[in-house]
CSV table of C-alpha atoms in Angstrom, one decimal:
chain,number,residue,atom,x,y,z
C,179,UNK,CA,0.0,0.0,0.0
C,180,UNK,CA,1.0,3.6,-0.2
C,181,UNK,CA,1.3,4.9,3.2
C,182,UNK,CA,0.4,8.8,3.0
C,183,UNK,CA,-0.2,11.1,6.2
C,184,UNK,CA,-3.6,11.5,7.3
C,185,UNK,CA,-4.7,13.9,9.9
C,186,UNK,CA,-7.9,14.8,11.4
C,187,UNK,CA,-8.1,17.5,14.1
C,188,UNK,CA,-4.3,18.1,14.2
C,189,UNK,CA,-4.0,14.1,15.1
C,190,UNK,CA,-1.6,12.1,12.5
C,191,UNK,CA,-3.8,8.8,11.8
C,192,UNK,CA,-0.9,6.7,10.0
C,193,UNK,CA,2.6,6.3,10.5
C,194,UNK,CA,5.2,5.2,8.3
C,195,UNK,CA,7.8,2.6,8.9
C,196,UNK,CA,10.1,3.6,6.9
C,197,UNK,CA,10.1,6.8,8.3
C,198,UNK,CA,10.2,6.1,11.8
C,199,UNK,CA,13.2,4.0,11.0
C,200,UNK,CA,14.8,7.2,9.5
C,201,UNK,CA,13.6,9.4,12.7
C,202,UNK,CA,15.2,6.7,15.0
C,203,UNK,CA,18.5,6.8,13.0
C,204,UNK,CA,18.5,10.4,13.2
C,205,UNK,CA,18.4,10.3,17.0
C,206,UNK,CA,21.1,7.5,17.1
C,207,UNK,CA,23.2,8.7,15.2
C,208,UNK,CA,23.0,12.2,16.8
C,209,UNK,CA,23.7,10.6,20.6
C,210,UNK,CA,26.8,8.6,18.6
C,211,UNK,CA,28.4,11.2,17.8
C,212,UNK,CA,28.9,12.9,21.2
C,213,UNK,CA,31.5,12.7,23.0
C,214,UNK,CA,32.6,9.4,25.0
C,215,UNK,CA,31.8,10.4,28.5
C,216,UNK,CA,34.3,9.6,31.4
C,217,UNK,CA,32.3,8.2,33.9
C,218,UNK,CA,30.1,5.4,31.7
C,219,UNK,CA,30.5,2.8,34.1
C,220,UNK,CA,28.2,5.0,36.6
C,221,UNK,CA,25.0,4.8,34.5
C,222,UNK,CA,22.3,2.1,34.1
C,223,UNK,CA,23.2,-0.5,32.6
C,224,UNK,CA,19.7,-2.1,32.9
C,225,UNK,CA,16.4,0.2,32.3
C,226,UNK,CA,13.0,-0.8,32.5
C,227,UNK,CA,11.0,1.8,30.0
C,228,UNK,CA,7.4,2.1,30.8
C,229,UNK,CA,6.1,3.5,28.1
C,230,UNK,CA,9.6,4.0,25.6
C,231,UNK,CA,8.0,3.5,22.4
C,232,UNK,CA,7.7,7.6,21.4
C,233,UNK,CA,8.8,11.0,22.5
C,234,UNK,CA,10.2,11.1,26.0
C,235,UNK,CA,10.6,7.5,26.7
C,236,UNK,CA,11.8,6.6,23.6
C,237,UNK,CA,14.6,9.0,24.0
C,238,UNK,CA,15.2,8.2,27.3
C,239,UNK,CA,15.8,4.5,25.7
C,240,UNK,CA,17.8,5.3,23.2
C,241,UNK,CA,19.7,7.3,25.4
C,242,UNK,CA,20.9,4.8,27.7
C,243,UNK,CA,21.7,2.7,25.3
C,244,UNK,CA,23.9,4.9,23.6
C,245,UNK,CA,25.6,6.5,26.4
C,246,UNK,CA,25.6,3.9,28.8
C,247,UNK,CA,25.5,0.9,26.8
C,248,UNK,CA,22.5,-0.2,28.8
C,249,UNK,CA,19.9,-3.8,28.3
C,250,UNK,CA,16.5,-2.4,28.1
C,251,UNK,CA,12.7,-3.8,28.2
C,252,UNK,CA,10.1,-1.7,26.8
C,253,UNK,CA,6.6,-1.7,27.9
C,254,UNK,CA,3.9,-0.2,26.1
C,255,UNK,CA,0.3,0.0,24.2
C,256,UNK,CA,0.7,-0.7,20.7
C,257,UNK,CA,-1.3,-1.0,17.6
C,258,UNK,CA,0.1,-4.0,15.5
C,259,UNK,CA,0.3,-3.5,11.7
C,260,UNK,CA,-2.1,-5.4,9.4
C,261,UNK,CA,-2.1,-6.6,5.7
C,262,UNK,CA,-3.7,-3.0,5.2
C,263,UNK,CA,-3.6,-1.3,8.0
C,264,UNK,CA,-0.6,0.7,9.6
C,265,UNK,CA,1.3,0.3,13.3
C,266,UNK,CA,0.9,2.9,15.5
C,267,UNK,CA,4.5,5.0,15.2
C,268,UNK,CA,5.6,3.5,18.8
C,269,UNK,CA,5.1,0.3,17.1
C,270,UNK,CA,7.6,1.2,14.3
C,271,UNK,CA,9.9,3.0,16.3
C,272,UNK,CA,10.6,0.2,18.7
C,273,UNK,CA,11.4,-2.3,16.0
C,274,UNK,CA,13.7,-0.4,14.3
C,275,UNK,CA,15.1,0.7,17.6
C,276,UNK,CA,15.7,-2.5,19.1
C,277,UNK,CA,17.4,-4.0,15.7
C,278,UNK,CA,19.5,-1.3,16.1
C,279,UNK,CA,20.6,-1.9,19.7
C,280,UNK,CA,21.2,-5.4,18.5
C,281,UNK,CA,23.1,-4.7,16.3
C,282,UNK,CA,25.3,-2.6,19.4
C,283,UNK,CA,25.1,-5.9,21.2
C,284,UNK,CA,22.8,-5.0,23.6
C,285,UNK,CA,19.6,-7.0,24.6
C,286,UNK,CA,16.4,-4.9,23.5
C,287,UNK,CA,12.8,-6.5,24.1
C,288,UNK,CA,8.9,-5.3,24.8
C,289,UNK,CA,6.1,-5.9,26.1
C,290,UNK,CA,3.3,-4.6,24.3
C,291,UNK,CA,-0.1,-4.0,26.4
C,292,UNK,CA,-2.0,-2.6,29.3
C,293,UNK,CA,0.7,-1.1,31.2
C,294,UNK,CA,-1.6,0.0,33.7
C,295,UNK,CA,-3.1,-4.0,34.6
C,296,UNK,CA,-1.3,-6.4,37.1
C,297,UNK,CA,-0.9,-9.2,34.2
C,298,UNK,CA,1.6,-6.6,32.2
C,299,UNK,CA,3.4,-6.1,35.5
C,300,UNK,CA,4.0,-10.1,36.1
C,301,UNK,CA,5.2,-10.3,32.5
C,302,UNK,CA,7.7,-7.7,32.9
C,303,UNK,CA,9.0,-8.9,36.0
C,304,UNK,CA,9.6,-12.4,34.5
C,305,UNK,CA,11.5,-10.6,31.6
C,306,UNK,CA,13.5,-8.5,33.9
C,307,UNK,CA,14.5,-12.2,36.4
C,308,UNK,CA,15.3,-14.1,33.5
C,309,UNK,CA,16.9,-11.5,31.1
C,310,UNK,CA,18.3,-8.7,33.3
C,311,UNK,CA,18.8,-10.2,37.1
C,312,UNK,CA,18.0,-6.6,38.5
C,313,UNK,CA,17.0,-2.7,37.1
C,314,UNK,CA,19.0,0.1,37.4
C,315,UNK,CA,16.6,2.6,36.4
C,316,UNK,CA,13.5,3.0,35.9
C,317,UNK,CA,11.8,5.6,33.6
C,318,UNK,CA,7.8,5.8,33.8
C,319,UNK,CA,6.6,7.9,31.0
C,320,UNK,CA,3.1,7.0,29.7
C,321,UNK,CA,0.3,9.5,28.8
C,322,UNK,CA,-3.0,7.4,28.6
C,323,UNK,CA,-6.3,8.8,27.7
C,324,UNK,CA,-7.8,6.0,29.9
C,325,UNK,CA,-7.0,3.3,33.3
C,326,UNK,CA,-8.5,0.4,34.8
C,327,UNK,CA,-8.0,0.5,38.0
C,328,UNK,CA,-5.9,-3.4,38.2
C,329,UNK,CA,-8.0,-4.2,41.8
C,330,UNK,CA,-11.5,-2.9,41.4
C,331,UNK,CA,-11.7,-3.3,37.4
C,332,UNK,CA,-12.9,0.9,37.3
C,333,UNK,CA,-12.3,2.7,34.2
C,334,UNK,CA,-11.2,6.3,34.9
C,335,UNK,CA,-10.6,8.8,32.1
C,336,UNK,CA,-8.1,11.7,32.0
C,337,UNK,CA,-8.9,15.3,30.4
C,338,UNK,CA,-7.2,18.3,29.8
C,339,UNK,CA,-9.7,21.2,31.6
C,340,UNK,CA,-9.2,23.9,33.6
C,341,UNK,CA,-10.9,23.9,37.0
C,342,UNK,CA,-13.8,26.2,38.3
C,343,UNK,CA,-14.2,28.3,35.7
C,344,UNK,CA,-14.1,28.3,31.4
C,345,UNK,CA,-10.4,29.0,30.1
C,346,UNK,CA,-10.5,31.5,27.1
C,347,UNK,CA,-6.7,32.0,25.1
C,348,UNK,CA,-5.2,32.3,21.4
C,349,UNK,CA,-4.4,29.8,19.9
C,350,UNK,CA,-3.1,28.6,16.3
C,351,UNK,CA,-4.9,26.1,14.1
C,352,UNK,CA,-1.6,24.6,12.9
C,353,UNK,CA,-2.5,23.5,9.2
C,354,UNK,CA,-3.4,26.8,7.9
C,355,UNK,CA,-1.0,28.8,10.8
C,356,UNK,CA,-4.1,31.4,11.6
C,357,UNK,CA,-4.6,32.6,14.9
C,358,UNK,CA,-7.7,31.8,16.7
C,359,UNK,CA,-9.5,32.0,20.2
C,360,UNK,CA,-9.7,28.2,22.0
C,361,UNK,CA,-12.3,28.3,24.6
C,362,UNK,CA,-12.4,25.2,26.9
C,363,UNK,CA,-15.3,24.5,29.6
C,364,UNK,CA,-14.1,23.5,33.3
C,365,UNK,CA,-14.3,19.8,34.6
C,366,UNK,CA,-17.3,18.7,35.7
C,367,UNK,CA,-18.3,15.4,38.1
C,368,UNK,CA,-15.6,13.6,39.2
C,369,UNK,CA,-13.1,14.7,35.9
C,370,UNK,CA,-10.2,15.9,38.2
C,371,UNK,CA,-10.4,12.7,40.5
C,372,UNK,CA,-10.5,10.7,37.1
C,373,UNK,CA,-7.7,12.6,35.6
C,374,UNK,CA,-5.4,12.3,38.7
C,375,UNK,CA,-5.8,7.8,39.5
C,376,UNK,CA,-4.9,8.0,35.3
C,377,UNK,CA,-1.9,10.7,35.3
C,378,UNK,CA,-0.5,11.1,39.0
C,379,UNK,CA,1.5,8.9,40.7
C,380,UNK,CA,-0.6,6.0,41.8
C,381,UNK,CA,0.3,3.8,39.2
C,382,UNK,CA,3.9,4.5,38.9
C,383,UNK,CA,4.5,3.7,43.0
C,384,UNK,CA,2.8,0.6,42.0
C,385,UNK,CA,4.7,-0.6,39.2
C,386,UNK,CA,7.5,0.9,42.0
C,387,UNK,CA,6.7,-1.4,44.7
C,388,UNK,CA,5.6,-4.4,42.6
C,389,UNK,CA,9.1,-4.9,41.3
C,390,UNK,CA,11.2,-3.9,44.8
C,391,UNK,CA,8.9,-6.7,46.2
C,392,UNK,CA,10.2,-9.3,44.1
C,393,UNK,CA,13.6,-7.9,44.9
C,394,UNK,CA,14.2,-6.8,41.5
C,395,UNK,CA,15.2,-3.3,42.2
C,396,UNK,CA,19.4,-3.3,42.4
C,397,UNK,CA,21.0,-1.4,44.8
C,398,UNK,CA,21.3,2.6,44.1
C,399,UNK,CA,18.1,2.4,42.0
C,400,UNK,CA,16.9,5.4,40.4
C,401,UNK,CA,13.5,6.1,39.2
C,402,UNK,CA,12.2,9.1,37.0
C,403,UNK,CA,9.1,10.3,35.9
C,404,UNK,CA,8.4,13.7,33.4
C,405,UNK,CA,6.2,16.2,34.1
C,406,UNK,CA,5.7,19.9,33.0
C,407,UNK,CA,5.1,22.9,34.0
C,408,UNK,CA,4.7,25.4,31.4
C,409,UNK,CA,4.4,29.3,31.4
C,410,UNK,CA,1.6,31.8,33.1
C,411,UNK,CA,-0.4,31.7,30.3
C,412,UNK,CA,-1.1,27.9,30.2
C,413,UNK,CA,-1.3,27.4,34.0
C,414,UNK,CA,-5.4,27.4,33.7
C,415,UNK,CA,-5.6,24.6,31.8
C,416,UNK,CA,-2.7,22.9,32.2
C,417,UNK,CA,-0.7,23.5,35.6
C,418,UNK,CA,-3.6,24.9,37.5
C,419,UNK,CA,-6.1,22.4,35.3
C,420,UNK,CA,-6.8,19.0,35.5
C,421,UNK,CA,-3.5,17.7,34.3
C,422,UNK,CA,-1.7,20.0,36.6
C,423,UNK,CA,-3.6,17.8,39.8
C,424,UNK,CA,-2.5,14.6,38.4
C,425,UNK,CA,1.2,16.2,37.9
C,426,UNK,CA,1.2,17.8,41.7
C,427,UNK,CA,0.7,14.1,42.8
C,428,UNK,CA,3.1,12.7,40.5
C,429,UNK,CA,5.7,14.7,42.1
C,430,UNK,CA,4.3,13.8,46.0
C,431,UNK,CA,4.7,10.3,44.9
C,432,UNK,CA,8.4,10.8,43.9
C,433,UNK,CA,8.8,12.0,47.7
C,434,UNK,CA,7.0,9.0,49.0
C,435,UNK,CA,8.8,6.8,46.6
C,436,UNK,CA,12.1,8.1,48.0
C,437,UNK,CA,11.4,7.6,51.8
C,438,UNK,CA,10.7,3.6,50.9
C,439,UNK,CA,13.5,2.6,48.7
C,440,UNK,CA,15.8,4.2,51.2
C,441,UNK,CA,16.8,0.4,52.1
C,442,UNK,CA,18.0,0.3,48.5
C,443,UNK,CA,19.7,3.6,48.6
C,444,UNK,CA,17.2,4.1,45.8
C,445,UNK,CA,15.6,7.4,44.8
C,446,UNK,CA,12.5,8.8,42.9
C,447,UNK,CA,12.5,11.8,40.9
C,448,UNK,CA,10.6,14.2,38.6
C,449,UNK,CA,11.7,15.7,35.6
C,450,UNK,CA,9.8,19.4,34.6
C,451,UNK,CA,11.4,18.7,31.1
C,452,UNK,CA,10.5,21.4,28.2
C,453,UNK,CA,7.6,22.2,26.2
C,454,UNK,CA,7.9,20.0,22.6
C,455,UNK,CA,6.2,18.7,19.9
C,456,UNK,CA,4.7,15.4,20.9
C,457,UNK,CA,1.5,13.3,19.6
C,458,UNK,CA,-0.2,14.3,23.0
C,459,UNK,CA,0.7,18.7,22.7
C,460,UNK,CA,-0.4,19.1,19.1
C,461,UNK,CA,-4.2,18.7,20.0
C,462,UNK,CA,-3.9,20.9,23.3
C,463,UNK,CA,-5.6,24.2,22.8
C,464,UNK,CA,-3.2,27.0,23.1
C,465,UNK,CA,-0.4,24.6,23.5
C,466,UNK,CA,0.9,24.9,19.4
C,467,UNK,CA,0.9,28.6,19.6
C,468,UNK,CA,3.3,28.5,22.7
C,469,UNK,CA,5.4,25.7,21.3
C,470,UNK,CA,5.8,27.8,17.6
C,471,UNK,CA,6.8,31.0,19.5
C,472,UNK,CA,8.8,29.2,22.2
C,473,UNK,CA,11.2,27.0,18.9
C,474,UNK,CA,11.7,30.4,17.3
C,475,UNK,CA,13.0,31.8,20.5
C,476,UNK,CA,14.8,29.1,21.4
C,477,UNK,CA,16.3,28.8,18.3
C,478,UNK,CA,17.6,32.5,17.7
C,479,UNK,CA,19.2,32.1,21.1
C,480,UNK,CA,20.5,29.1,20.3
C,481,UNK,CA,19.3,27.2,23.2
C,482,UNK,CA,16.4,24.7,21.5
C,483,UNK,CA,16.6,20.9,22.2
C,484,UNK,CA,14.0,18.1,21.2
C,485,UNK,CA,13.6,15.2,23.2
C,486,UNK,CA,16.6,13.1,22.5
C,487,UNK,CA,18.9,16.1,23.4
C,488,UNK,CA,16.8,16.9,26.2
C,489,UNK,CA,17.1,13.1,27.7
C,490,UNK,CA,20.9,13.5,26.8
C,491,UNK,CA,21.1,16.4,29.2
C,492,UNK,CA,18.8,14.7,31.7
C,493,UNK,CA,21.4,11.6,31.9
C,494,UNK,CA,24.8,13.5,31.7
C,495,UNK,CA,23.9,16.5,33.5
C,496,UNK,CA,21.7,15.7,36.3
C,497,UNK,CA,20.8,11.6,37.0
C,498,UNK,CA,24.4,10.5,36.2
C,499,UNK,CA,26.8,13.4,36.6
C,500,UNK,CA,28.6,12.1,40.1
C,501,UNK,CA,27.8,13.9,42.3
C,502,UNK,CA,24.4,14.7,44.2
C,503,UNK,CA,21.5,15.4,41.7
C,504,UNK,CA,20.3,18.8,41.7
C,505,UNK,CA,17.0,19.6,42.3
C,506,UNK,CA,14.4,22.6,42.9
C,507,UNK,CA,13.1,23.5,46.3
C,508,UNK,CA,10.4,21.5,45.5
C,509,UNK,CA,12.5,18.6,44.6
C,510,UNK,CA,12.0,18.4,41.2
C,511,UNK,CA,14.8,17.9,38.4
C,512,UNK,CA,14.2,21.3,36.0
C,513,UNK,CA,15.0,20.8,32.7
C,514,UNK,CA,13.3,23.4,31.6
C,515,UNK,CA,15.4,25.5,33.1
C,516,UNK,CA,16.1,26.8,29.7
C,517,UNK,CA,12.8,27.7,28.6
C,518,UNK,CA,12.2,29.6,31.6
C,519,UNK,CA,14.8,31.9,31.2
C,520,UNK,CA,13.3,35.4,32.1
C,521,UNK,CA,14.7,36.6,28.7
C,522,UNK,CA,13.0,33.8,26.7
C,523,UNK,CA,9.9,34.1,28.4
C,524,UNK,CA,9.7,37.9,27.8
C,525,UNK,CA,10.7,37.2,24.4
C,526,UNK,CA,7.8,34.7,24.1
C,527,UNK,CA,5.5,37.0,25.7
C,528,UNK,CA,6.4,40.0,23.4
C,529,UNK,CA,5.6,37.8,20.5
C,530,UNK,CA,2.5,36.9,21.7
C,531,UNK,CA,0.9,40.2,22.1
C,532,UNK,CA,1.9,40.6,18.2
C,533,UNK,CA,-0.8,37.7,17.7
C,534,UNK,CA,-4.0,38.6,16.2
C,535,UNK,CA,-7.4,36.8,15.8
C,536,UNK,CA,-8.0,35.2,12.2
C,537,UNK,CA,-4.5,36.5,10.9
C,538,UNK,CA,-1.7,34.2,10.3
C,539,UNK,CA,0.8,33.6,13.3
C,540,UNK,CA,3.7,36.0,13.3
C,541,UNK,CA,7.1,35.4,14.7
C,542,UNK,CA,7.1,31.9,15.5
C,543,UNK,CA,8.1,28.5,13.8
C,544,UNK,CA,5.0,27.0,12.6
C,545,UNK,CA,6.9,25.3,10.2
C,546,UNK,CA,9.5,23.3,12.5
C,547,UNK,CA,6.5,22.6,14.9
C,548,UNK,CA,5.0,21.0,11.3
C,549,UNK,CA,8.2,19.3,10.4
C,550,UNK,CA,9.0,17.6,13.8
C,551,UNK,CA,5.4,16.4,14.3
C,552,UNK,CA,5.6,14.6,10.6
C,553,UNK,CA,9.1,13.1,12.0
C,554,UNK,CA,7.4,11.7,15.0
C,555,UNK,CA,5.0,10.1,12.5
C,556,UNK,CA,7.7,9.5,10.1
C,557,UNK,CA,6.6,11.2,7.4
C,558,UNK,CA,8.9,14.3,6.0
C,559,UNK,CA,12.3,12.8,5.0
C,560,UNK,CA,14.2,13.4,2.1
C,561,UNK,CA,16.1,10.2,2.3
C,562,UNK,CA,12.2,8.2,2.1
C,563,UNK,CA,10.3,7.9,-1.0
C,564,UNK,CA,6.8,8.1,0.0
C,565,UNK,CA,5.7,6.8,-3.3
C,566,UNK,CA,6.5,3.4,-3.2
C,567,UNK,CA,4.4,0.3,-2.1
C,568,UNK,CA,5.3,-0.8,0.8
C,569,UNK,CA,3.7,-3.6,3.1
C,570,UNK,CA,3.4,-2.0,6.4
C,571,UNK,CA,4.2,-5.3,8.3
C,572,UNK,CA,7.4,-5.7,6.5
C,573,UNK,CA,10.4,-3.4,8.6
């Protein structure tokens, strides 16, 4: 068949394999070619990746691979390609990934499922016993529309609304780059509750304690889990919203986390990484129109990253660096301490107020907000022809 983008509401329907092959490359090769760092033998050298088929986790795979030659396992909810029908792109992405780290002589495997039920957990810990002895790390990065609850057999559902009152902003409709006003009602019911079992912490300090109780957490254990939390003018429907509840007890669990793995030495952390393009921010009102003004700034000042060089930092910087991880009052790991340089954000906000309803954007990067999002999907390569039949199981 030939595999051409689709999207509907600014969400990418199909992905292509070869592409995400090329988009993996890219990020492989890119970690390759930095420099050898001198203390490799102090990072992971077995990671558990709960959900490290796209964005974040991916990168945070690929990254440990790469820099610390680390075994990894995979977990996470995949679509399966058909005789006519496309994988989703973490499906893609984690095959080609994973021949690739064979080929590096490192052992690669998934799990693809629920991450969120008890069965997926058992699995993974029988992979981990019989394939890795013990974890290192663990990196817990999903972003799930929906959770059933693994005891009481509850479906809770996450949304992105702001709390108490209806949140008006510009925003951009990214395939025709005009301006235009997003209004979004507040959460009704039990929407907050639902949002917070599905994108706080609950599950992580399960998957957490289900693994130290088997004894399969080695000893100096890390743990990390991402989070954001964005500028002023998002914090009503993110930060202050919904999603910001779930993310305040994310970052209570990593405390909580902390205090019990002490008999490990282990510790529990949260990452505030940096606003990007990923499947999940391209359909959050307001969102795009931040992200376009925020890569032009960036950019001019030299200071933009994307999630592999993001994770890169995260590793060699902060996690593994040698001495004691630095952290915010709060506790959190900030990287996106770059974004929330005064001088960007004033910059960003400058641009902002040039912004006018049903005119095209002005002074942002619509088009490398466009280009990375068709990367993620891996669609926009040069090195791809697009025009050839291909059989989407066949990578």
């Amino acid at each position: 068949m030939i595999i051409k983008q689709k999207i509907m509401r600014n969400v990418s329907l199909t992905a292509h394999p070869a592409g995400c092959a090329a988009y993996v490359q890219e990020q492989l090769d890119y970690l390759k070619s930095q420099p050898l760092l001198e203390n490799r033998d102090s990072y992971p050298r077995r990671v558990l990746v709960i959900g490290g088929s796209t964005g974040y986790g991916l990168a945070s795979r690929m990254v440990a691979a790469v820099v610390g030659g680390a075994a990894s396992i995979n977990v996470s909810f995949e679509r399966e390609p058909a005789e006519n029908k496309v994988a989703t792109p973490g499906w893609y992405n984690t095959v080609a990934f994973e021949r690739e780290a064979k080929k590096m002589g490192l052992y690669a495997q998934s799990i693809f499922g629920d991450a969120f039920s008890t069965e997926i957990k058992e699995q993974t810990a029988e992979l981990v016993k019989q394939h890795l002895g013990q974890v290192d790390l663990i990196v817990y990065s999903l972003a799930s529309p929906m959770r059933i609850d693994p005891v009481t057999g509850q479906q809770y559902k996450s949304v992105l609304k702001p709390i108490g009152k209806t949140y008006s902003a510009l925003s951009v409709d990214v395939p025709s780059g005009i301006v235009e006003t997003a209004v979004i009602e507040p959460a009704e019911g039990t929407q907050v509750e639902e949002t917070v079992k599905v994108m706080g912490g609950e599950d992580w300090r399960l998957w957490i304690e289900f693994l130290f109780g088997k004894g399969l957490l080695a000893k100096g254990f890390k743990t990390v889990a991402y989070s954001y939390i964005g500028p002023e003018i998002t914090f009503p429907v993110y930060r202050e919203g919904t999603i910001g509840k779930a993310k305040e007890h994310l970052e209570r669990t990593a405390g909580e986390l902390t205090r019990n793995l002490s008999v490990i030495d282990g510790e529990a952390y949260v990452s505030v990484n940096k606003a990007l393009v990923t499947r999940a921010s391209a359909v959050i009102p307001v969102v795009p129109l931040y992200i376009a003004l925020l890569y032009k700034v960036m950019k001019e000042m030299g200071l933009h990253e994307e999630c592999t060089r993001q994770i890169h930092r995260l590793f060699t910087d902060r996690l593994y660096r040698g001495t004691a991880v630095p952290v915010d009052a709060e506790g959190r790991i900030r990287l996106d301490d770059w974004e929330m340089r005064p001088d960007v954000q004033a910059e960003v906000d400058r641009r902002w107020a040039m912004q006018k309803e049903g005119s095209p954007m002005v002074g942002g990067d619509l088009e490398g907000f466009k280009e990375e999002y068709d990367h993620i999907h891996g669609f926009g390569y040069a090195s791809v022809d697009y025009s050839v039949d291909v059989d989407p199981r066949e990578v």
